[in-house]
Amino acid sequence: MIGWLIIFCEIGFWVFVLAGLLVRYVLKKKKLGTLLLICTPIVDIILLIATVLDLKNGAIATTVHGLSAIYIGVSVAFGHQIIKWADRHFAYKYGNGEKPIKKKKFGREHARQERLGWFRHFVSWLIGGALLAVMIYSINNPSQTQALFNTLRLWTMILVIDFIISFSYTLFPKKGENSYLS
């Protein structure tokens, strides 16, 4: 059940984002569009409540329960950035906004973008990891929460790998077409 709820929450997030942007730029109702965009965290709250209730009712924690914590952490850390990106593109296409600037794919600016992306990943790991820790601690039964611990351990390894890759661009920046260290 939680797995399907994660999928529905992801769909719900994008429904609120697209509806908010369409209402804002196509229907020209800025306040209603903003209200719809503000509603995106509702899907996180629904998922959090459902996960807690499922575990409180005695369900053995699975990797899917762990994914709900990851989803919430990623949504909090990256959600605003995703909405801003979509808003810039909608404003350009439907609202006479400026053309979005493409991110650099080389040089120091690219290295900075990679580091910032890792810091967002770290924030999502802190939030999701805290949720996983609270679930593990509140259930207080290692055999019931082993999957949550394994999820946290795997995510930590992924975070370390992301750190190595993201910060490698600082030491070894990608070279641009016409410059050595743009």
PDB file of C-alpha atoms in Angstrom:
ATOM      1  CA  MET A   1       0.000   0.000   0.000  1.00  0.00           C
ATOM      2  CA  ILE A   2       2.758   2.452   0.920  1.00  0.00           C
ATOM      3  CA  GLY A   3       4.501   1.796  -2.403  1.00  0.00           C
ATOM      4  CA  TRP A   4       1.401   2.800  -4.331  1.00  0.00           C
ATOM      5  CA  LEU A   5       0.951   5.814  -2.085  1.00  0.00           C
ATOM      6  CA  ILE A   6       4.489   6.986  -2.910  1.00  0.00           C
ATOM      7  CA  ILE A   7       3.612   6.773  -6.609  1.00  0.00           C
ATOM      8  CA  PHE A   8       0.335   8.656  -6.078  1.00  0.00           C
ATOM      9  CA  CYS A   9       2.146  11.301  -4.008  1.00  0.00           C
ATOM     10  CA  GLU A  10       4.699  11.841  -6.776  1.00  0.00           C
ATOM     11  CA  ILE A  11       1.851  12.177  -9.270  1.00  0.00           C
ATOM     12  CA  GLY A  12       0.039  14.486  -6.837  1.00  0.00           C
ATOM     13  CA  PHE A  13       3.118  16.689  -6.496  1.00  0.00           C
ATOM     14  CA  TRP A  14       3.296  17.153 -10.272  1.00  0.00           C
ATOM     15  CA  VAL A  15      -0.473  17.653 -10.568  1.00  0.00           C
ATOM     16  CA  PHE A  16      -0.291  20.528  -8.053  1.00  0.00           C
ATOM     17  CA  VAL A  17       2.780  22.008  -9.792  1.00  0.00           C
ATOM     18  CA  LEU A  18       1.328  21.797 -13.304  1.00  0.00           C
ATOM     19  CA  ALA A  19      -2.116  22.959 -12.199  1.00  0.00           C
ATOM     20  CA  GLY A  20      -0.600  25.877 -10.323  1.00  0.00           C
ATOM     21  CA  LEU A  21       1.508  26.938 -13.275  1.00  0.00           C
ATOM     22  CA  LEU A  22      -1.275  26.499 -15.823  1.00  0.00           C
ATOM     23  CA  VAL A  23      -3.677  28.524 -13.685  1.00  0.00           C
ATOM     24  CA  ARG A  24      -1.017  31.179 -13.084  1.00  0.00           C
ATOM     25  CA  TYR A  25       0.183  31.642 -16.660  1.00  0.00           C
ATOM     26  CA  VAL A  26      -2.521  30.323 -18.987  1.00  0.00           C
ATOM     27  CA  LEU A  27      -5.634  31.365 -17.043  1.00  0.00           C
ATOM     28  CA  LYS A  28      -3.847  34.453 -15.612  1.00  0.00           C
ATOM     29  CA  LYS A  29      -5.065  33.802 -12.049  1.00  0.00           C
ATOM     30  CA  LYS A  30      -1.868  34.406 -10.119  1.00  0.00           C
ATOM     31  CA  LYS A  31      -3.266  34.037  -6.569  1.00  0.00           C
ATOM     32  CA  LEU A  32      -5.045  30.752  -7.311  1.00  0.00           C
ATOM     33  CA  GLY A  33      -1.944  29.456  -9.087  1.00  0.00           C
ATOM     34  CA  THR A  34       0.208  30.341  -6.083  1.00  0.00           C
ATOM     35  CA  LEU A  35      -2.265  28.619  -3.767  1.00  0.00           C
ATOM     36  CA  LEU A  36      -2.058  25.424  -5.834  1.00  0.00           C
ATOM     37  CA  LEU A  37       1.748  25.566  -5.733  1.00  0.00           C
ATOM     38  CA  ILE A  38       1.685  26.045  -1.962  1.00  0.00           C
ATOM     39  CA  CYS A  39      -0.413  22.869  -1.704  1.00  0.00           C
ATOM     40  CA  THR A  40       2.445  20.653  -2.944  1.00  0.00           C
ATOM     41  CA  PRO A  41       3.637  19.819   0.616  1.00  0.00           C
ATOM     42  CA  ILE A  42       0.214  18.317   1.340  1.00  0.00           C
ATOM     43  CA  VAL A  43       1.262  15.156  -0.497  1.00  0.00           C
ATOM     44  CA  ASP A  44       4.297  14.845   1.806  1.00  0.00           C
ATOM     45  CA  ILE A  45       2.119  15.154   4.879  1.00  0.00           C
ATOM     46  CA  ILE A  46      -0.291  12.511   3.582  1.00  0.00           C
ATOM     47  CA  LEU A  47       2.581  10.119   2.905  1.00  0.00           C
ATOM     48  CA  LEU A  48       4.156  10.737   6.305  1.00  0.00           C
ATOM     49  CA  ILE A  49       0.869  10.134   8.135  1.00  0.00           C
ATOM     50  CA  ALA A  50       0.143   6.962   6.149  1.00  0.00           C
ATOM     51  CA  THR A  51       3.632   5.575   6.774  1.00  0.00           C
ATOM     52  CA  VAL A  52       3.470   6.265  10.516  1.00  0.00           C
ATOM     53  CA  LEU A  53      -0.018   4.759  10.791  1.00  0.00           C
ATOM     54  CA  ASP A  54       1.023   1.671   8.841  1.00  0.00           C
ATOM     55  CA  LEU A  55       4.000   1.092  11.135  1.00  0.00           C
ATOM     56  CA  LYS A  56       1.999   1.892  14.289  1.00  0.00           C
ATOM     57  CA  ASN A  57      -0.558  -0.722  13.245  1.00  0.00           C
ATOM     58  CA  GLY A  58       2.178  -3.356  13.400  1.00  0.00           C
ATOM     59  CA  ALA A  59       3.381  -3.578   9.820  1.00  0.00           C
ATOM     60  CA  ILE A  60       6.923  -4.849   9.494  1.00  0.00           C
ATOM     61  CA  ALA A  61       8.998  -2.034   8.081  1.00  0.00           C
ATOM     62  CA  THR A  62      10.085  -2.638   4.496  1.00  0.00           C
ATOM     63  CA  THR A  63      12.315  -0.855   2.048  1.00  0.00           C
ATOM     64  CA  VAL A  64       9.170   0.834   0.738  1.00  0.00           C
ATOM     65  CA  HIS A  65       8.619   2.440   4.158  1.00  0.00           C
ATOM     66  CA  GLY A  66      12.203   3.641   3.907  1.00  0.00           C
ATOM     67  CA  LEU A  67      11.502   5.034   0.456  1.00  0.00           C
ATOM     68  CA  SER A  68       8.697   7.137   1.912  1.00  0.00           C
ATOM     69  CA  ALA A  69      11.254   8.839   4.196  1.00  0.00           C
ATOM     70  CA  ILE A  70      13.594   9.323   1.229  1.00  0.00           C
ATOM     71  CA  TYR A  71      10.745  10.761  -0.864  1.00  0.00           C
ATOM     72  CA  ILE A  72       9.879  13.259   1.854  1.00  0.00           C
ATOM     73  CA  GLY A  73      13.521  14.292   2.343  1.00  0.00           C
ATOM     74  CA  VAL A  74      14.066  14.757  -1.385  1.00  0.00           C
ATOM     75  CA  SER A  75      10.772  16.595  -1.764  1.00  0.00           C
ATOM     76  CA  VAL A  76      11.642  19.059   0.996  1.00  0.00           C
ATOM     77  CA  ALA A  77      15.232  19.610  -0.174  1.00  0.00           C
ATOM     78  CA  PHE A  78      14.604  19.754  -3.926  1.00  0.00           C
ATOM     79  CA  GLY A  79      10.886  20.619  -4.238  1.00  0.00           C
ATOM     80  CA  HIS A  80      11.250  24.391  -4.132  1.00  0.00           C
ATOM     81  CA  GLN A  81      14.086  24.274  -6.681  1.00  0.00           C
ATOM     82  CA  ILE A  82      12.015  22.069  -9.005  1.00  0.00           C
ATOM     83  CA  ILE A  83       9.033  24.415  -8.737  1.00  0.00           C
ATOM     84  CA  LYS A  84      11.237  27.464  -9.440  1.00  0.00           C
ATOM     85  CA  TRP A  85      12.706  25.718 -12.501  1.00  0.00           C
ATOM     86  CA  ALA A  86       9.232  24.859 -13.814  1.00  0.00           C
ATOM     87  CA  ASP A  87       7.969  28.384 -13.034  1.00  0.00           C
ATOM     88  CA  ARG A  88      10.795  29.985 -15.047  1.00  0.00           C
ATOM     89  CA  HIS A  89      10.034  27.765 -18.038  1.00  0.00           C
ATOM     90  CA  PHE A  90       6.272  28.381 -17.844  1.00  0.00           C
ATOM     91  CA  ALA A  91       6.847  32.130 -17.429  1.00  0.00           C
ATOM     92  CA  TYR A  92       9.012  32.113 -20.563  1.00  0.00           C
ATOM     93  CA  LYS A  93       6.608  30.027 -22.634  1.00  0.00           C
ATOM     94  CA  TYR A  94       3.249  31.418 -21.450  1.00  0.00           C
ATOM     95  CA  GLY A  95       3.884  34.629 -19.523  1.00  0.00           C
ATOM     96  CA  ASN A  96       6.388  36.717 -21.481  1.00  0.00           C
ATOM     97  CA  GLY A  97       9.154  35.839 -19.010  1.00  0.00           C
ATOM     98  CA  GLU A  98      12.842  35.855 -19.768  1.00  0.00           C
ATOM     99  CA  LYS A  99      14.407  32.867 -21.476  1.00  0.00           C
ATOM    100  CA  PRO A 100      15.787  30.501 -18.796  1.00  0.00           C
ATOM    101  CA  ILE A 101      19.561  30.414 -18.650  1.00  0.00           C
ATOM    102  CA  LYS A 102      21.055  27.011 -19.356  1.00  0.00           C
ATOM    103  CA  LYS A 103      23.374  25.634 -16.712  1.00  0.00           C
ATOM    104  CA  LYS A 104      27.046  25.485 -17.548  1.00  0.00           C
ATOM    105  CA  LYS A 105      28.289  22.018 -18.376  1.00  0.00           C
ATOM    106  CA  PHE A 106      31.954  22.786 -17.756  1.00  0.00           C
ATOM    107  CA  GLY A 107      34.351  24.891 -15.707  1.00  0.00           C
ATOM    108  CA  ARG A 108      34.109  26.404 -12.256  1.00  0.00           C
ATOM    109  CA  GLU A 109      30.411  27.249 -12.572  1.00  0.00           C
ATOM    110  CA  HIS A 110      29.622  23.606 -13.330  1.00  0.00           C
ATOM    111  CA  ALA A 111      31.712  22.540 -10.327  1.00  0.00           C
ATOM    112  CA  ARG A 112      29.781  24.986  -8.128  1.00  0.00           C
ATOM    113  CA  GLN A 113      26.453  23.648  -9.417  1.00  0.00           C
ATOM    114  CA  GLU A 114      27.573  20.084  -8.655  1.00  0.00           C
ATOM    115  CA  ARG A 115      28.575  21.056  -5.102  1.00  0.00           C
ATOM    116  CA  LEU A 116      25.248  22.821  -4.534  1.00  0.00           C
ATOM    117  CA  GLY A 117      23.427  19.743  -5.831  1.00  0.00           C
ATOM    118  CA  TRP A 118      25.337  17.595  -3.358  1.00  0.00           C
ATOM    119  CA  PHE A 119      24.492  19.959  -0.487  1.00  0.00           C
ATOM    120  CA  ARG A 120      20.798  19.638  -1.396  1.00  0.00           C
ATOM    121  CA  HIS A 121      21.257  15.859  -1.443  1.00  0.00           C
ATOM    122  CA  PHE A 122      22.855  16.114   2.010  1.00  0.00           C
ATOM    123  CA  VAL A 123      19.908  18.143   3.324  1.00  0.00           C
ATOM    124  CA  SER A 124      17.483  15.558   1.912  1.00  0.00           C
ATOM    125  CA  TRP A 125      19.576  12.813   3.573  1.00  0.00           C
ATOM    126  CA  LEU A 126      19.425  14.673   6.915  1.00  0.00           C
ATOM    127  CA  ILE A 127      15.639  15.022   6.712  1.00  0.00           C
ATOM    128  CA  GLY A 128      14.960  11.515   5.405  1.00  0.00           C
ATOM    129  CA  GLY A 129      17.574  10.028   7.727  1.00  0.00           C
ATOM    130  CA  ALA A 130      15.987  11.761  10.706  1.00  0.00           C
ATOM    131  CA  LEU A 131      12.591  10.348   9.694  1.00  0.00           C
ATOM    132  CA  LEU A 132      14.110   6.869   9.368  1.00  0.00           C
ATOM    133  CA  ALA A 133      15.813   7.224  12.755  1.00  0.00           C
ATOM    134  CA  VAL A 134      12.560   8.324  14.387  1.00  0.00           C
ATOM    135  CA  MET A 135      10.751   5.330  12.859  1.00  0.00           C
ATOM    136  CA  ILE A 136      13.489   2.941  13.999  1.00  0.00           C
ATOM    137  CA  TYR A 137      13.594   4.428  17.499  1.00  0.00           C
ATOM    138  CA  SER A 138       9.828   4.635  17.963  1.00  0.00           C
ATOM    139  CA  ILE A 139       9.232   1.026  16.874  1.00  0.00           C
ATOM    140  CA  ASN A 140      12.183  -0.076  19.020  1.00  0.00           C
ATOM    141  CA  ASN A 141      12.296  -3.572  17.547  1.00  0.00           C
ATOM    142  CA  PRO A 142      15.430  -4.283  15.478  1.00  0.00           C
ATOM    143  CA  SER A 143      13.905  -7.276  13.707  1.00  0.00           C
ATOM    144  CA  GLN A 144      10.934  -5.170  12.633  1.00  0.00           C
ATOM    145  CA  THR A 145      13.039  -2.206  11.464  1.00  0.00           C
ATOM    146  CA  GLN A 146      16.038  -3.895   9.818  1.00  0.00           C
ATOM    147  CA  ALA A 147      14.859  -2.801   6.355  1.00  0.00           C
ATOM    148  CA  LEU A 148      14.771   0.826   7.500  1.00  0.00           C
ATOM    149  CA  PHE A 149      18.312   0.582   8.838  1.00  0.00           C
ATOM    150  CA  ASN A 150      19.463  -1.060   5.579  1.00  0.00           C
ATOM    151  CA  THR A 151      17.787   1.725   3.590  1.00  0.00           C
ATOM    152  CA  LEU A 152      19.610   4.358   5.629  1.00  0.00           C
ATOM    153  CA  ARG A 153      22.922   2.530   5.212  1.00  0.00           C
ATOM    154  CA  LEU A 154      22.471   2.259   1.413  1.00  0.00           C
ATOM    155  CA  TRP A 155      21.444   5.905   1.128  1.00  0.00           C
ATOM    156  CA  THR A 156      24.511   6.912   3.142  1.00  0.00           C
ATOM    157  CA  MET A 157      26.743   5.016   0.693  1.00  0.00           C
ATOM    158  CA  ILE A 158      25.008   6.744  -2.228  1.00  0.00           C
ATOM    159  CA  LEU A 159      25.522  10.127  -0.531  1.00  0.00           C
ATOM    160  CA  VAL A 160      29.260   9.413  -0.138  1.00  0.00           C
ATOM    161  CA  ILE A 161      29.553   8.376  -3.799  1.00  0.00           C
ATOM    162  CA  ASP A 162      27.655  11.518  -4.825  1.00  0.00           C
ATOM    163  CA  PHE A 163      30.072  13.571  -2.692  1.00  0.00           C
ATOM    164  CA  ILE A 164      33.096  12.056  -4.433  1.00  0.00           C
ATOM    165  CA  ILE A 165      31.645  12.638  -7.895  1.00  0.00           C
ATOM    166  CA  SER A 166      30.267  16.123  -7.172  1.00  0.00           C
ATOM    167  CA  PHE A 167      33.422  17.435  -5.541  1.00  0.00           C
ATOM    168  CA  SER A 168      35.695  15.823  -8.132  1.00  0.00           C
ATOM    169  CA  TYR A 169      34.569  18.573 -10.509  1.00  0.00           C
ATOM    170  CA  THR A 170      36.118  21.093  -8.104  1.00  0.00           C
ATOM    171  CA  LEU A 171      39.500  19.382  -8.330  1.00  0.00           C
ATOM    172  CA  PHE A 172      39.183  18.352 -11.973  1.00  0.00           C
ATOM    173  CA  PRO A 173      36.760  20.754 -13.685  1.00  0.00           C
ATOM    174  CA  LYS A 174      35.315  19.745 -17.024  1.00  0.00           C
ATOM    175  CA  LYS A 175      36.903  21.756 -19.782  1.00  0.00           C
ATOM    176  CA  GLY A 176      34.757  23.849 -22.094  1.00  0.00           C
ATOM    177  CA  GLU A 177      35.012  23.967 -25.838  1.00  0.00           C
ATOM    178  CA  ASN A 178      37.081  27.160 -26.053  1.00  0.00           C
ATOM    179  CA  SER A 179      38.595  27.557 -22.613  1.00  0.00           C
ATOM    180  CA  TYR A 180      40.764  25.701 -20.204  1.00  0.00           C
ATOM    181  CA  LEU A 181      39.070  26.674 -16.901  1.00  0.00           C
ATOM    182  CA  SER A 182      35.976  28.667 -17.733  1.00  0.00           C
TER     183      SER A 182
END
